[in-house]
Amino acid sequence: MPDVRRVVLPASVFALAILAFELAARAGLTPVTIAAPSAVLAGMASHGGLLWYHLEPTLLVAVTGFLLAILLALALAALVYVVKPLETTVMTIGTVIDSIPMIAIAPVLVIWMGLSLPMRLTITTIICLFPIFISVLQGLKSPPSTANELFTNLAASPLQRFRLLAIPYALPYLFVGLKIAAPLAILGALIAEWTGAERGLGVYMLNAMFGLRVIELWSGVFLACAVSASAYMLVCLFELLSITDSGRRGVGS
Amino acid sequence: MEQLTVRGVCKRFEIDGRSVEVLSPTDLTLKAGEFGALIGPSGCGKSTLLRMIADILPPSDGTILIGGHEPARARREHEIGFVFQDPTLLPWRSVLDNVRLPLELVGNSARLSGSTPQELIDLVGLSGFEHARPGQLSGGMQQRAAIARALILSPQLLLLDEPFGALDEITRYRMNMELLRIRAETRTTSLMVTHSIQEAVFMADRIFVLAARPGRIVDVVEVEVERPRKLSVMNSPEFAAAVDRVRTSLFGDALGMLDDA
Amino acid sequence: MSGTVAAVRRRHNPFAGAGRIAAHRIGNFLAFLLALGLIWQLLVTVFAIPRYLLPPPPAVLAAFGGHGGAILQAAGFTVLCTSIGMVISVVIAITLAIAFIASDRLSRALMPLIILIRTVPMIAVAPLIILIFGRGPANSIGMVALLTFFQIMLAAKRGFLSPSPNAMEMMHTYGASFWQIQLKVRVPFAIPYIFTGLRIASGSAILCAMFAEWLSGAPGLGMLILESYSVQDFPLMWAAVLTSTTAAYLFFTLTLAMERLVLDWSR
Ligand SMILES: Nc1ncnc2c1ncn2[C@@H]1O[C@H](COP(=O)(O)OP(=O)(O)OP(=O)(O)O)[C@@H](O)[C@H]1O
Ligand SMILES: [Mg+2]
């Protein structure tokens, strides 16, 4: 019952805000750059095919880049966990790469790989990699010292310690990283398209912006927001399914 | 037959680049089936000593023998059970799976002679909670599960580091009696760290009293109270005498000053 | 007792601590730049990296010399936009945080929406912001404000809620009035939290402003990077990148020094 109330209040505020926008736009109170929600929806409905045409490559890059980043981050975190002296080196390199502005990395990547799918995947993977890596590593190191001593006392092998202690402790942390990275994957795909592409949601948005097509731009942005919010919620759903005891969900957030 | 022998064991730690002697050379023995207690002020090295016996920490000097063997070998052969101050259960596993964890680590072939997880869960009084998660149990129940886990491989030596330190007094007395009952059945040699004089006297055959800076044993008190022990033995003169002796060893002159005042 | 302590502290220059932090961090950064330059040169020489991938440090230095005015102007534009955006963001964020503390219902109605919106990467909205605010500085300011707002607002809210009920009740038993409690307990407790939010936000704020320029074509560092890239002037491009990293670092240092200043002043 309280759960329902927690949703109803914000949902009705949201609905009211949309309604207010709609009325204001109809009454001509808003600037021309603000589109009425109904017009955006109608535009999306009538351009459904075109939107999907542009959304598809973006989704492909975002999902593939995200999965690549997960694999790389897990491998890297496991490596650093096993070979402890590597930690400072990897962290330093990671921090430096993470702090170089993407708009500086992107041109270099374009020179290397051209305006290609691998280039777009690389941009997306770079953006997602570091947050996942950091959280997983933190999780692998999170078992309390007495739990480690327990495994020492039981003469567990390094592999048993990794499998039965470190990995389960790291699982909630993995989801913290994934929740940060999932929306970033969409962003990475968009940025990659902004450096130059023929198809993609990012291209659609930029073209609409340059052509001052207000409704098209609003639908593109709305779609981007909806997709990244869905990505986030999908990760939450996976977390709900894979971590069954609620006490361990959402660590550190 | 000596089950546990500690001879000349000491420990130095590097603190701020200086080597600090946390535990002076220490001797201590327990016979098979005996119950020892370590009591002393905070920071005097009780946990450190217990961890060295369990081969979790290496001693700086001295020898430790468990059943005539080095701790490293005893640990590899799973002859040491350890109960930590906090229960240290894995939160995603049920009570049954937590108790079963050591069996999983050892592999299925080993230790068929010991009790089954279910028998031990019954022994520590957790029947009916086999499938509960640690988060659903009270602190005392969690600590019982930890004790069952420490006993599952039928160790020769059971080490307990303030196992009931976080419990209220009522639960603690109940757990004390449970532990005595479990030990009467398993006859495991045990060494327990405690901060409570009453608890030490109630549980132990022999109490090692430590002082701090550096940590060292200042007195060994033999407890002559008969077994099996019930709460009523706390009123006996032997009990009072042992409590008095431990208290004097712990506080020395300070107690006299309090009496004078 | 506490009066004397405060008096002793007051005699110190409140700027001393902040100055020390700033000097220390800037020194570190210069050392880092020097090391970076050496490694960079080494890499370029050893692997014979072509100029268009990574020009050697002397070429980048020469670009600083040749285009000093343009770089400075672009950096000035970006830093100014970022600062204005952050100030706007802080004012709105703290006001809203206070409103949320004051009204539980408001918080329950808006917080879930804010958390949902926060999952959207703000840069994805950039084209829309450009459409609404145009291609001048307003757009960069708006982007910075939008990007940093959530972080600062959530941090401020957490900060205002951080004093334990015990601390508040303690003040109450000493007969403090409602406003005294807010001023003497809530605000001091919240300051470190707000600065933590500011610190996290300030690192990304400049990069965000550059991004806005990159898309909109406003005359800042982002635009400079794009332009130098399109005319294949790679030394100038890397000079602009270095400038942006330096600006982000200095911005971060500035928030640290300000935090120290405020803490020294208020104690
Ligand atoms: N890993 C370590 N490094 C440095 N010093 C340590 C380390 N572990 C323990 N010490 C020091 O050794 C001393 C003894 O610690 P220990 O934990 O054995 O005390 P204790 O008797 O168990 O105390 P308590 O009753 O509070 O649990 C302490 O002064 C502590 O600071
Ligand atoms: Mg201890």
PDB file of C-alpha atoms in Angstrom, chain A residues 144 146-157 160-161 164-165 168-169 244-245 248, chain B residues 51 55-56 75-76 78 80 82 84 86 88 90-93 101-102 104-105 133 149 153:
ATOM      1  CA  PRO A 144      35.731  -8.155   5.693  1.00  0.00           C
ATOM      2  CA  THR A 146      37.530 -11.843   9.383  1.00  0.00           C
ATOM      3  CA  ALA A 147      35.918 -13.505   6.349  1.00  0.00           C
ATOM      4  CA  ASN A 148      39.354 -13.651   4.748  1.00  0.00           C
ATOM      5  CA  GLU A 149      40.768 -15.084   7.963  1.00  0.00           C
ATOM      6  CA  LEU A 150      37.990 -17.673   7.986  1.00  0.00           C
ATOM      7  CA  PHE A 151      39.041 -18.847   4.537  1.00  0.00           C
ATOM      8  CA  THR A 152      42.660 -18.939   5.679  1.00  0.00           C
ATOM      9  CA  ASN A 153      41.632 -20.972   8.702  1.00  0.00           C
ATOM     10  CA  LEU A 154      39.782 -23.404   6.445  1.00  0.00           C
ATOM     11  CA  ALA A 155      42.857 -23.730   4.201  1.00  0.00           C
ATOM     12  CA  ALA A 156      40.888 -22.635   1.135  1.00  0.00           C
ATOM     13  CA  SER A 157      42.762 -22.547  -2.179  1.00  0.00           C
ATOM     14  CA  GLN A 160      38.106 -21.197  -3.807  1.00  0.00           C
ATOM     15  CA  ARG A 161      38.688 -17.863  -2.095  1.00  0.00           C
ATOM     16  CA  LEU A 164      33.257 -18.466  -3.017  1.00  0.00           C
ATOM     17  CA  LEU A 165      34.241 -15.227  -1.263  1.00  0.00           C
ATOM     18  CA  PRO A 168      29.835 -13.044  -4.334  1.00  0.00           C
ATOM     19  CA  TYR A 169      31.022  -9.996  -2.386  1.00  0.00           C
ATOM     20  CA  THR A 244      18.032 -12.422  -3.879  1.00  0.00           C
ATOM     21  CA  ASP A 245      18.665 -11.136  -0.382  1.00  0.00           C
ATOM     22  CA  ARG A 248      23.089  -6.761  -0.179  1.00  0.00           C
TER      23      ARG A 248
ATOM     24  CA  ARG B  51      45.641 -15.902  15.377  1.00  0.00           C
ATOM     25  CA  ASP B  55      48.365 -20.020  11.668  1.00  0.00           C
ATOM     26  CA  ILE B  56      46.615 -16.883  10.460  1.00  0.00           C
ATOM     27  CA  ARG B  75      45.467 -25.916   9.646  1.00  0.00           C
ATOM     28  CA  ARG B  76      45.906 -27.744   6.348  1.00  0.00           C
ATOM     29  CA  HIS B  78      41.612 -28.854   9.361  1.00  0.00           C
ATOM     30  CA  ILE B  80      41.698 -26.003  14.084  1.00  0.00           C
ATOM     31  CA  PHE B  82      37.996 -20.790  14.775  1.00  0.00           C
ATOM     32  CA  PHE B  84      35.499 -14.989  15.392  1.00  0.00           C
ATOM     33  CA  ASP B  86      31.557 -11.372  14.827  1.00  0.00           C
ATOM     34  CA  THR B  88      31.402 -13.906   9.838  1.00  0.00           C
ATOM     35  CA  LEU B  90      28.362 -15.396   4.319  1.00  0.00           C
ATOM     36  CA  PRO B  91      25.157 -13.359   3.998  1.00  0.00           C
ATOM     37  CA  TRP B  92      23.956 -14.963   0.742  1.00  0.00           C
ATOM     38  CA  ARG B  93      24.082 -18.499   2.124  1.00  0.00           C
ATOM     39  CA  LEU B 101      31.009 -24.391   3.745  1.00  0.00           C
ATOM     40  CA  PRO B 102      34.080 -26.133   5.268  1.00  0.00           C
ATOM     41  CA  GLU B 104      32.680 -27.845   0.388  1.00  0.00           C
ATOM     42  CA  LEU B 105      36.176 -26.418   0.666  1.00  0.00           C
ATOM     43  CA  ARG B 133      19.575 -16.368   5.872  1.00  0.00           C
ATOM     44  CA  ARG B 149      30.558 -24.299  11.315  1.00  0.00           C
ATOM     45  CA  LEU B 153      35.278 -30.820  10.533  1.00  0.00           C
TER      46      LEU B 153
END
